[in-house]
Amino acid sequence: MKSIVWIKHASQLATLAQNSEGPRIKEAMNELSIIEDGSVWIEDGVIKAVGTTTELERKFNDRAHEAEITDASGHLVTPGLVDPHTHVAYGGSREREFEMRLEGATYMDIMNAGGGIHATTRMTREASEDELVEQSKKRLDSFLQHGVTTVEGKSGYGLDLENELKQLRVMKRLQDEHPIDLVPTFMGAHAVPTDYKGREEEFVELIIDEMLPAVADEKLAVFNDVFCEVGVFTPEQSERILEAGKMYGLIPKIHADEIEPYGGAELAAKVGAISAEHLLKASDDGITAMADAGTIACLLPATALFLREEAAKGRKMIDEGVPVAISTDCNPGSSPTTSMPLVMNLACISMRLTPAEALTAATYNAACAIQMENKTGSLEVGKQGDVVLWDISNYQELQYLFGVNHVKTVWKKGVKVVG
Ligand code: NIG
Ligand code: FE
């Protein structure tokens, strides 16, 4: 028997339906393609029809008895949110560092003293695969509760061959064992491990000569990410690692210009990265280069808030034609949150995105940042039935009634997973 979900009478069905290929830019980021009194018909996990309730009733009334019907009267309905940048599969927790930063220590002070990413690396290395799967599942459950149905996840807390592979295998298991779609990124270049201090070049070679081939061999990742930052990997090292990844079919991403301006945005454009992340300190030239190259800016306003830094120039980037996506950056150090709704709120409050742009950045453009736009990110015929029903009536309220989780029901591939 077929499994059929029929959502009817949404006060606003924000479909984000596409009229062109690729991520939305400029004014197109404001177009949500809203259908009033909207309806979606999902059959065996796939969207078969989208339109007004009247249109779909004409089409399906004789099959209504086959469907599980949800009356969405008075409610906003959107595509499942997409989080295109997380470090979700980690071990342990770092709440003490939060206190230390409030007492005056900086993020880099803590990392250089062997804490930060190094602390999570120790805890991730100590954890078994099963333990990491269990800890990460709880976070993925929380993502679902917040309306997120697709998540990117990075390695980078193993920092040696065995443990990088372990983290990626954990993500592969999560993809099989959890309803969320988890898209894996290799990030061996997340930090230079403490035992390679003074031998940074050797670690770069280890990534290029051993880790990248092994990751590609087991097909454990789609993307290759680098933390290009003063005191971590230089632009020159980052370029080598990303170019080497390309040889193995891994698509570049870059943690760029987060803490200091370092030419990361320019490098992202140069190597043809699909996206550049953070960009708090990106230069004007770097922003122009990204607009010209079509590099997606993946902006992380919760990280900026948590580190008490000024957010990236999201408004300027959109106005200059950079496609913008937003993300939690979910990680134990700089952004231990799973709330994409909060991130949308912050995108408006701290980067001056419009409520509609924030929703585009968290759905369709976010899907583009992880090459999932043919499967999810909008409500269109042929895509997965990834849908959120919100306990509010319009998309402006979603951003305006901030800091609250308005999720009522979530369907992943046509299966009700929340509510
Ligand atoms: O994206 N900036 C580098 N990596 C992460 C933080 C990782 C951590 O602190 O554990 C980020 O913010
Ligand atoms: Fe990150």
Short mmCIF file of C-alpha atoms and ligand atoms in Angstrom, two decimals:
data_model
loop_
_atom_site.label_atom_id
_atom_site.label_comp_id
_atom_site.label_asym_id
_atom_site.label_seq_id
_atom_site.Cartn_x
_atom_site.Cartn_y
_atom_site.Cartn_z
CA MET A 1 0.00 0.00 0.00
CA LYS A 2 1.14 3.50 -0.82
CA SER A 3 1.89 5.94 1.99
CA ILE A 4 0.24 9.25 1.21
CA VAL A 5 0.41 12.53 3.10
CA TRP A 6 -1.94 15.35 2.13
CA ILE A 7 -1.41 18.76 3.72
CA LYS A 8 -4.29 21.17 3.02
CA HIS A 9 -5.32 24.77 3.63
CA ALA A 10 -1.91 26.19 4.68
CA SER A 11 -2.44 29.93 5.19
CA GLN A 12 0.94 30.35 3.51
CA LEU A 13 2.68 27.55 1.65
CA ALA A 14 6.17 28.97 1.05
CA THR A 15 7.25 26.67 -1.78
CA LEU A 16 10.54 28.40 -2.74
CA ALA A 17 9.80 26.98 -6.20
CA GLN A 18 12.58 27.70 -8.64
CA ASN A 19 12.46 29.57 -11.88
CA SER A 20 16.16 29.22 -12.58
CA GLU A 21 19.10 26.94 -11.81
CA GLY A 22 21.60 27.54 -9.05
CA PRO A 23 21.39 29.49 -5.79
CA ARG A 24 19.20 32.57 -5.56
CA ILE A 25 20.87 35.97 -5.59
CA LYS A 26 19.83 39.58 -5.01
CA GLU A 27 16.07 40.24 -5.35
CA ALA A 28 15.39 36.56 -6.05
CA MET A 29 16.31 35.80 -2.43
CA ASN A 30 13.10 37.62 -1.44
CA GLU A 31 10.85 35.48 -3.64
CA LEU A 32 9.32 32.67 -1.61
CA SER A 33 6.73 31.63 -4.25
CA ILE A 34 3.97 31.59 -1.65
CA ILE A 35 0.67 29.85 -2.33
CA GLU A 36 -2.21 30.99 -0.13
CA ASP A 37 -4.58 28.25 1.01
CA GLY A 38 -1.81 25.94 -0.20
CA SER A 39 -1.69 22.18 -0.40
CA VAL A 40 0.93 19.44 -0.92
CA TRP A 41 0.39 15.79 -1.87
CA ILE A 42 3.27 13.44 -0.98
CA GLU A 43 3.30 9.84 -2.18
CA ASP A 44 5.86 7.30 -0.94
CA GLY A 45 8.11 10.09 0.27
CA VAL A 46 8.07 12.14 -2.93
CA ILE A 47 6.09 15.32 -3.67
CA LYS A 48 3.57 14.54 -6.41
CA ALA A 49 1.60 17.81 -6.46
CA VAL A 50 1.76 21.34 -5.05
CA GLY A 51 -0.93 24.00 -5.52
CA THR A 52 -3.96 25.62 -3.96
CA THR A 53 -6.21 23.37 -1.91
CA THR A 54 -8.94 23.79 -4.54
CA GLU A 55 -6.60 22.66 -7.31
CA LEU A 56 -5.44 19.60 -5.40
CA GLU A 57 -8.98 18.69 -4.33
CA ARG A 58 -10.00 18.64 -7.97
CA LYS A 59 -7.15 16.28 -8.68
CA PHE A 60 -7.23 13.99 -5.64
CA ASN A 61 -10.67 14.08 -4.01
CA ASP A 62 -11.49 10.58 -5.23
CA ARG A 63 -8.30 9.32 -3.53
CA ALA A 64 -8.69 11.28 -0.28
CA HIS A 65 -9.46 8.07 1.66
CA GLU A 66 -5.97 6.77 0.86
CA ALA A 67 -4.24 9.78 2.45
CA GLU A 68 -3.30 10.83 5.95
CA ILE A 69 -4.72 14.36 5.85
CA THR A 70 -3.41 17.32 7.85
CA ASP A 71 -5.47 20.48 8.04
CA ALA A 72 -2.92 23.31 8.10
CA SER A 73 -5.50 26.12 8.36
CA GLY A 74 -3.93 29.19 9.92
CA HIS A 75 -0.42 27.77 9.64
CA LEU A 76 2.74 28.52 7.70
CA VAL A 77 4.18 25.52 5.83
CA THR A 78 7.74 25.53 4.44
CA PRO A 79 10.32 23.12 3.07
CA GLY A 80 12.33 21.30 5.75
CA LEU A 81 15.21 23.55 6.79
CA VAL A 82 18.71 22.67 5.59
CA ASP A 83 21.78 23.21 7.76
CA PRO A 84 24.77 23.32 5.37
CA HIS A 85 27.60 23.59 7.94
CA THR A 86 27.92 21.56 11.13
CA HIS A 87 30.50 19.64 13.13
CA VAL A 88 27.74 17.46 14.60
CA ALA A 89 29.62 14.17 15.09
CA TYR A 90 31.90 15.03 18.01
CA GLY A 91 32.70 13.64 21.44
CA GLY A 92 32.36 15.44 24.78
CA SER A 93 31.50 19.01 25.65
CA ARG A 94 33.33 22.30 26.40
CA GLU A 95 31.15 24.38 28.69
CA ARG A 96 34.15 25.39 30.83
CA GLU A 97 35.64 27.21 27.79
CA PHE A 98 32.47 29.25 27.54
CA GLU A 99 33.10 30.48 31.08
CA MET A 100 36.77 31.13 30.29
CA ARG A 101 35.83 33.31 27.33
CA LEU A 102 33.40 35.27 29.48
CA GLU A 103 36.28 35.77 31.91
CA GLY A 104 38.37 37.30 29.09
CA ALA A 105 40.18 34.50 27.23
CA THR A 106 39.89 34.53 23.43
CA TYR A 107 38.92 31.60 21.23
CA MET A 108 42.47 31.39 19.82
CA ASP A 109 44.11 31.73 23.30
CA ILE A 110 42.22 28.64 24.41
CA MET A 111 43.06 26.71 21.25
CA ASN A 112 46.75 27.65 21.39
CA ALA A 113 46.87 26.42 25.00
CA GLY A 114 45.76 22.95 23.87
CA GLY A 115 42.02 23.46 24.44
CA GLY A 116 39.41 24.30 21.84
CA ILE A 117 39.48 22.02 18.82
CA HIS A 118 42.33 20.06 20.48
CA ALA A 119 40.16 19.31 23.53
CA THR A 120 37.34 17.96 21.36
CA THR A 121 39.88 16.00 19.34
CA ARG A 122 41.02 14.23 22.51
CA MET A 123 37.43 13.47 23.53
CA THR A 124 36.50 12.30 20.01
CA ARG A 125 39.55 10.06 19.76
CA GLU A 126 38.69 8.49 23.15
CA ALA A 127 35.08 7.78 22.18
CA SER A 128 34.11 4.57 20.39
CA GLU A 129 32.17 4.65 17.14
CA ASP A 130 29.05 3.53 19.00
CA GLU A 131 29.43 6.27 21.59
CA LEU A 132 29.84 8.93 18.90
CA VAL A 133 26.78 7.61 17.06
CA GLU A 134 24.70 7.80 20.24
CA GLN A 135 25.86 11.32 21.17
CA SER A 136 25.33 12.59 17.63
CA LYS A 137 21.87 11.05 17.29
CA LYS A 138 20.67 13.19 20.18
CA ARG A 139 21.85 16.29 18.33
CA LEU A 140 20.22 15.15 15.10
CA ASP A 141 16.97 14.57 17.02
CA SER A 142 17.22 18.14 18.24
CA PHE A 143 17.79 19.36 14.66
CA LEU A 144 14.56 17.62 13.63
CA GLN A 145 12.70 19.22 16.54
CA HIS A 146 13.84 22.57 15.13
CA GLY A 147 12.55 21.83 11.64
CA VAL A 148 15.86 20.77 10.09
CA THR A 149 15.62 17.75 7.78
CA THR A 150 19.03 17.89 6.04
CA VAL A 151 22.41 18.54 7.65
CA GLU A 152 25.99 18.73 6.47
CA GLY A 153 28.56 17.28 8.88
CA LYS A 154 32.34 17.70 9.01
CA SER A 155 35.11 15.52 10.33
CA GLY A 156 38.09 17.35 11.81
CA TYR A 157 38.09 16.12 15.40
CA GLY A 158 40.17 13.07 14.57
CA LEU A 159 43.20 14.80 13.06
CA ASP A 160 44.92 11.51 12.34
CA LEU A 161 44.09 8.98 9.65
CA GLU A 162 42.38 6.45 11.93
CA ASN A 163 40.22 8.94 13.79
CA GLU A 164 39.27 11.06 10.77
CA LEU A 165 38.02 7.86 9.12
CA LYS A 166 36.25 6.91 12.36
CA GLN A 167 34.39 10.23 12.45
CA LEU A 168 33.38 9.89 8.80
CA ARG A 169 32.21 6.31 9.32
CA VAL A 170 30.13 7.52 12.25
CA MET A 171 28.45 9.97 9.87
CA LYS A 172 27.85 7.21 7.36
CA ARG A 173 26.13 5.16 10.07
CA LEU A 174 24.06 8.19 11.10
CA GLN A 175 22.95 8.59 7.50
CA ASP A 176 21.66 5.00 7.62
CA GLU A 177 20.29 5.00 11.16
CA HIS A 178 18.66 8.44 11.46
CA PRO A 179 15.90 10.01 9.36
CA ILE A 180 17.92 13.17 8.71
CA ASP A 181 19.95 13.32 5.50
CA LEU A 182 23.55 13.84 6.59
CA VAL A 183 25.97 15.06 3.88
CA PRO A 184 29.60 14.37 4.83
CA THR A 185 32.58 16.71 4.53
CA PHE A 186 36.21 15.74 5.20
CA MET A 187 37.93 18.40 7.30
CA GLY A 188 41.28 16.89 8.24
CA ALA A 189 42.60 20.44 7.96
CA HIS A 190 40.58 21.68 10.93
CA ALA A 191 43.65 22.24 13.15
CA VAL A 192 47.28 21.23 13.29
CA PRO A 193 47.35 18.58 16.04
CA THR A 194 49.46 19.47 19.08
CA ASP A 195 52.07 16.77 18.36
CA TYR A 196 52.73 18.38 14.94
CA LYS A 197 53.55 21.81 16.42
CA GLY A 198 56.53 23.17 14.48
CA ARG A 199 56.03 20.46 11.83
CA GLU A 200 52.93 21.96 10.20
CA GLU A 201 54.15 21.11 6.69
CA GLU A 202 54.37 17.44 7.62
CA PHE A 203 50.75 17.50 8.70
CA VAL A 204 49.72 19.12 5.41
CA GLU A 205 51.56 16.32 3.61
CA LEU A 206 49.84 13.70 5.76
CA ILE A 207 46.46 15.11 4.74
CA ILE A 208 47.38 15.21 1.05
CA ASP A 209 49.27 11.93 0.79
CA GLU A 210 47.34 9.69 3.18
CA MET A 211 44.05 11.08 4.42
CA LEU A 212 42.57 12.36 1.14
CA PRO A 213 43.22 9.13 -0.79
CA ALA A 214 41.80 6.99 2.04
CA VAL A 215 38.67 9.14 2.36
CA ALA A 216 38.12 9.04 -1.41
CA ASP A 217 38.79 5.31 -1.53
CA GLU A 218 36.01 4.59 0.98
CA LYS A 219 33.79 7.28 -0.58
CA LEU A 220 33.31 8.82 2.85
CA ALA A 221 32.95 12.48 1.88
CA VAL A 222 31.54 14.79 -0.77
CA PHE A 223 33.34 17.99 0.26
CA ASN A 224 36.80 18.95 1.52
CA ASP A 225 37.01 21.84 4.00
CA VAL A 226 39.98 23.76 5.47
CA PHE A 227 40.26 26.15 8.43
CA CYS A 228 42.20 28.91 6.66
CA GLU A 229 43.08 31.21 9.55
CA VAL A 230 46.06 33.02 11.06
CA GLY A 231 47.85 30.42 13.21
CA VAL A 232 46.02 27.45 11.66
CA PHE A 233 46.41 26.84 7.88
CA THR A 234 47.83 29.55 5.61
CA PRO A 235 46.09 30.44 2.33
CA GLU A 236 48.94 28.69 0.50
CA GLN A 237 48.55 25.46 2.51
CA SER A 238 44.78 25.68 2.22
CA GLU A 239 45.02 25.99 -1.55
CA ARG A 240 47.24 22.94 -1.82
CA ILE A 241 44.91 20.84 0.33
CA LEU A 242 41.82 21.95 -1.61
CA GLU A 243 43.46 21.42 -5.01
CA ALA A 244 44.61 17.95 -3.93
CA GLY A 245 41.06 17.15 -2.80
CA LYS A 246 39.73 18.14 -6.21
CA MET A 247 41.93 15.45 -7.77
CA TYR A 248 39.92 12.94 -5.71
CA GLY A 249 36.60 14.49 -6.68
CA LEU A 250 36.11 16.30 -3.35
CA ILE A 251 34.52 19.73 -3.74
CA PRO A 252 36.24 22.58 -1.85
CA LYS A 253 34.76 24.55 1.03
CA ILE A 254 36.70 26.99 3.23
CA HIS A 255 36.38 28.30 6.78
CA ALA A 256 37.47 31.77 5.66
CA ASP A 257 38.28 35.07 7.36
CA GLU A 258 36.57 34.10 10.61
CA ILE A 259 38.90 35.68 13.14
CA GLU A 260 41.36 37.74 11.07
CA PRO A 261 41.21 38.96 7.47
CA TYR A 262 43.42 36.46 5.61
CA GLY A 263 42.35 36.37 1.97
CA GLY A 264 40.07 33.40 2.53
CA ALA A 265 37.15 34.79 0.50
CA GLU A 266 39.50 35.51 -2.42
CA LEU A 267 40.91 31.98 -2.17
CA ALA A 268 37.41 30.46 -2.18
CA ALA A 269 36.68 32.22 -5.46
CA LYS A 270 40.08 31.25 -6.88
CA VAL A 271 39.83 27.51 -6.20
CA GLY A 272 36.17 27.38 -7.26
CA ALA A 273 34.90 26.48 -3.77
CA ILE A 274 31.17 25.79 -3.66
CA SER A 275 30.98 27.90 -0.50
CA ALA A 276 33.05 29.95 1.92
CA GLU A 277 32.10 29.86 5.59
CA HIS A 278 32.03 32.47 8.40
CA LEU A 279 33.52 35.48 6.49
CA LEU A 280 33.23 37.84 9.48
CA LYS A 281 36.38 39.65 8.37
CA ALA A 282 36.11 39.13 4.60
CA SER A 283 37.55 42.01 2.57
CA ASP A 284 35.54 44.06 0.08
CA ASP A 285 37.65 42.59 -2.74
CA GLY A 286 36.97 39.10 -1.43
CA ILE A 287 33.22 39.75 -1.45
CA THR A 288 33.41 41.01 -5.04
CA ALA A 289 35.45 37.97 -6.06
CA MET A 290 32.86 35.66 -4.52
CA ALA A 291 30.02 37.46 -6.31
CA ASP A 292 31.88 37.12 -9.63
CA ALA A 293 32.65 33.44 -9.06
CA GLY A 294 29.18 32.61 -7.70
CA THR A 295 30.67 31.26 -4.45
CA ILE A 296 27.98 30.79 -1.83
CA ALA A 297 28.60 32.67 1.43
CA CYS A 298 27.63 30.35 4.25
CA LEU A 299 27.09 32.75 7.13
CA LEU A 300 26.99 31.69 10.77
CA PRO A 301 25.48 34.46 12.90
CA ALA A 302 25.06 32.23 15.98
CA THR A 303 28.84 31.69 16.02
CA ALA A 304 29.45 35.44 15.84
CA LEU A 305 27.01 35.99 18.71
CA PHE A 306 28.46 33.18 20.82
CA LEU A 307 32.01 34.50 20.33
CA ARG A 308 30.68 38.04 20.90
CA GLU A 309 31.99 39.17 17.52
CA GLU A 310 30.32 41.39 14.97
CA ALA A 311 28.39 39.32 12.44
CA ALA A 312 29.38 39.00 8.76
CA LYS A 313 28.21 41.65 6.30
CA GLY A 314 25.25 39.64 5.06
CA ARG A 315 23.29 42.66 3.80
CA LYS A 316 26.22 43.92 1.75
CA MET A 317 26.94 40.45 0.34
CA ILE A 318 23.37 39.99 -0.89
CA ASP A 319 23.28 43.51 -2.34
CA GLU A 320 26.51 42.80 -4.22
CA GLY A 321 25.20 39.57 -5.68
CA VAL A 322 26.77 36.92 -3.47
CA PRO A 323 24.39 33.95 -2.95
CA VAL A 324 23.90 33.67 0.81
CA ALA A 325 23.11 30.58 2.90
CA ILE A 326 22.99 30.42 6.70
CA SER A 327 23.85 27.69 9.16
CA THR A 328 24.22 26.83 12.86
CA ASP A 329 27.89 25.77 12.65
CA CYS A 330 26.78 23.33 15.41
CA ASN A 331 30.01 22.51 17.28
CA PRO A 332 31.09 22.25 20.92
CA GLY A 333 33.29 25.38 20.92
CA SER A 334 32.00 28.34 18.97
CA SER A 335 28.33 27.49 18.44
CA PRO A 336 26.83 24.64 20.45
CA THR A 337 23.33 25.11 19.04
CA THR A 338 21.04 23.08 16.80
CA SER A 339 18.51 25.87 16.28
CA MET A 340 18.20 26.96 12.68
CA PRO A 341 15.14 29.07 13.63
CA LEU A 342 17.41 31.06 15.98
CA VAL A 343 19.97 31.38 13.18
CA MET A 344 17.26 32.77 10.85
CA ASN A 345 16.26 35.26 13.56
CA LEU A 346 19.88 36.33 14.00
CA ALA A 347 20.39 36.62 10.24
CA CYS A 348 17.69 39.30 10.31
CA ILE A 349 18.70 40.98 13.56
CA SER A 350 22.47 41.00 13.24
CA MET A 351 22.99 40.91 9.43
CA ARG A 352 19.85 42.77 8.29
CA LEU A 353 18.55 40.05 6.01
CA THR A 354 14.84 40.38 5.33
CA PRO A 355 12.61 37.65 6.81
CA ALA A 356 12.15 36.21 3.31
CA GLU A 357 15.90 36.25 2.54
CA ALA A 358 16.60 34.45 5.83
CA LEU A 359 14.15 31.68 4.88
CA THR A 360 15.69 31.33 1.41
CA ALA A 361 19.15 31.21 3.02
CA ALA A 362 18.01 28.40 5.35
CA THR A 363 16.27 26.30 2.69
CA TYR A 364 16.96 26.49 -1.03
CA ASN A 365 20.31 28.32 -0.91
CA ALA A 366 21.44 26.12 1.96
CA ALA A 367 20.60 23.05 -0.14
CA CYS A 368 22.65 24.52 -3.01
CA ALA A 369 25.64 24.91 -0.66
CA ILE A 370 25.71 21.12 -0.21
CA GLN A 371 24.50 20.09 -3.66
CA MET A 372 21.16 18.84 -2.33
CA GLU A 373 18.97 21.28 -4.27
CA ASN A 374 17.65 18.59 -6.60
CA LYS A 375 16.30 16.64 -3.63
CA THR A 376 15.23 19.19 -1.03
CA GLY A 377 15.15 22.91 -0.12
CA SER A 378 11.89 23.68 -1.93
CA LEU A 379 8.42 22.17 -2.25
CA GLU A 380 8.29 21.04 -5.86
CA VAL A 381 7.09 17.99 -7.72
CA GLY A 382 9.71 15.25 -7.74
CA LYS A 383 11.54 16.42 -4.62
CA GLN A 384 11.57 14.65 -1.25
CA GLY A 385 8.58 15.25 1.00
CA ASP A 386 10.63 17.25 3.54
CA VAL A 387 8.09 19.63 5.06
CA VAL A 388 7.62 21.73 8.21
CA LEU A 389 4.32 22.96 9.56
CA TRP A 390 4.84 25.94 11.88
CA ASP A 391 2.62 27.09 14.72
CA ILE A 392 2.34 30.58 13.21
CA SER A 393 0.49 31.91 10.19
CA ASN A 394 3.10 33.72 8.08
CA TYR A 395 6.82 33.82 7.31
CA GLN A 396 7.39 37.25 8.84
CA GLU A 397 6.25 35.90 12.22
CA LEU A 398 8.82 33.13 11.90
CA GLN A 399 11.60 35.71 12.15
CA TYR A 400 9.78 38.26 14.31
CA LEU A 401 8.67 36.03 17.20
CA PHE A 402 12.33 35.30 17.85
CA GLY A 403 14.12 32.83 20.10
CA VAL A 404 11.11 30.50 20.19
CA ASN A 405 10.74 27.16 18.44
CA HIS A 406 7.51 27.39 16.40
CA VAL A 407 7.82 23.93 14.85
CA LYS A 408 4.58 21.93 15.12
CA THR A 409 4.98 19.03 12.67
CA VAL A 410 7.90 17.78 10.57
CA TRP A 411 7.79 15.24 7.73
CA LYS A 412 10.99 13.72 6.40
CA LYS A 413 10.57 11.95 3.06
CA GLY A 414 6.84 11.90 3.73
CA VAL A 415 7.14 10.34 7.18
CA LYS A 416 5.99 12.31 10.21
CA VAL A 417 9.04 12.56 12.46
CA VAL A 418 7.92 15.38 14.81
CA GLY A 419 4.42 16.19 16.13
O1 NIG B 1 33.49 26.62 12.47
N1 NIG B 1 36.46 27.67 13.24
C1 NIG B 1 36.73 26.50 13.22
N2 NIG B 1 35.92 25.47 13.47
C2 NIG B 1 34.68 25.55 14.14
C3 NIG B 1 34.84 25.56 15.62
C4 NIG B 1 35.32 24.26 16.11
C5 NIG B 1 35.51 24.18 17.59
O2 NIG B 1 35.73 25.18 18.30
O3 NIG B 1 35.47 23.05 18.08
C6 NIG B 1 33.88 26.70 13.61
O4 NIG B 1 33.60 27.68 14.31
FE FE B 2 32.61 25.41 11.30
#
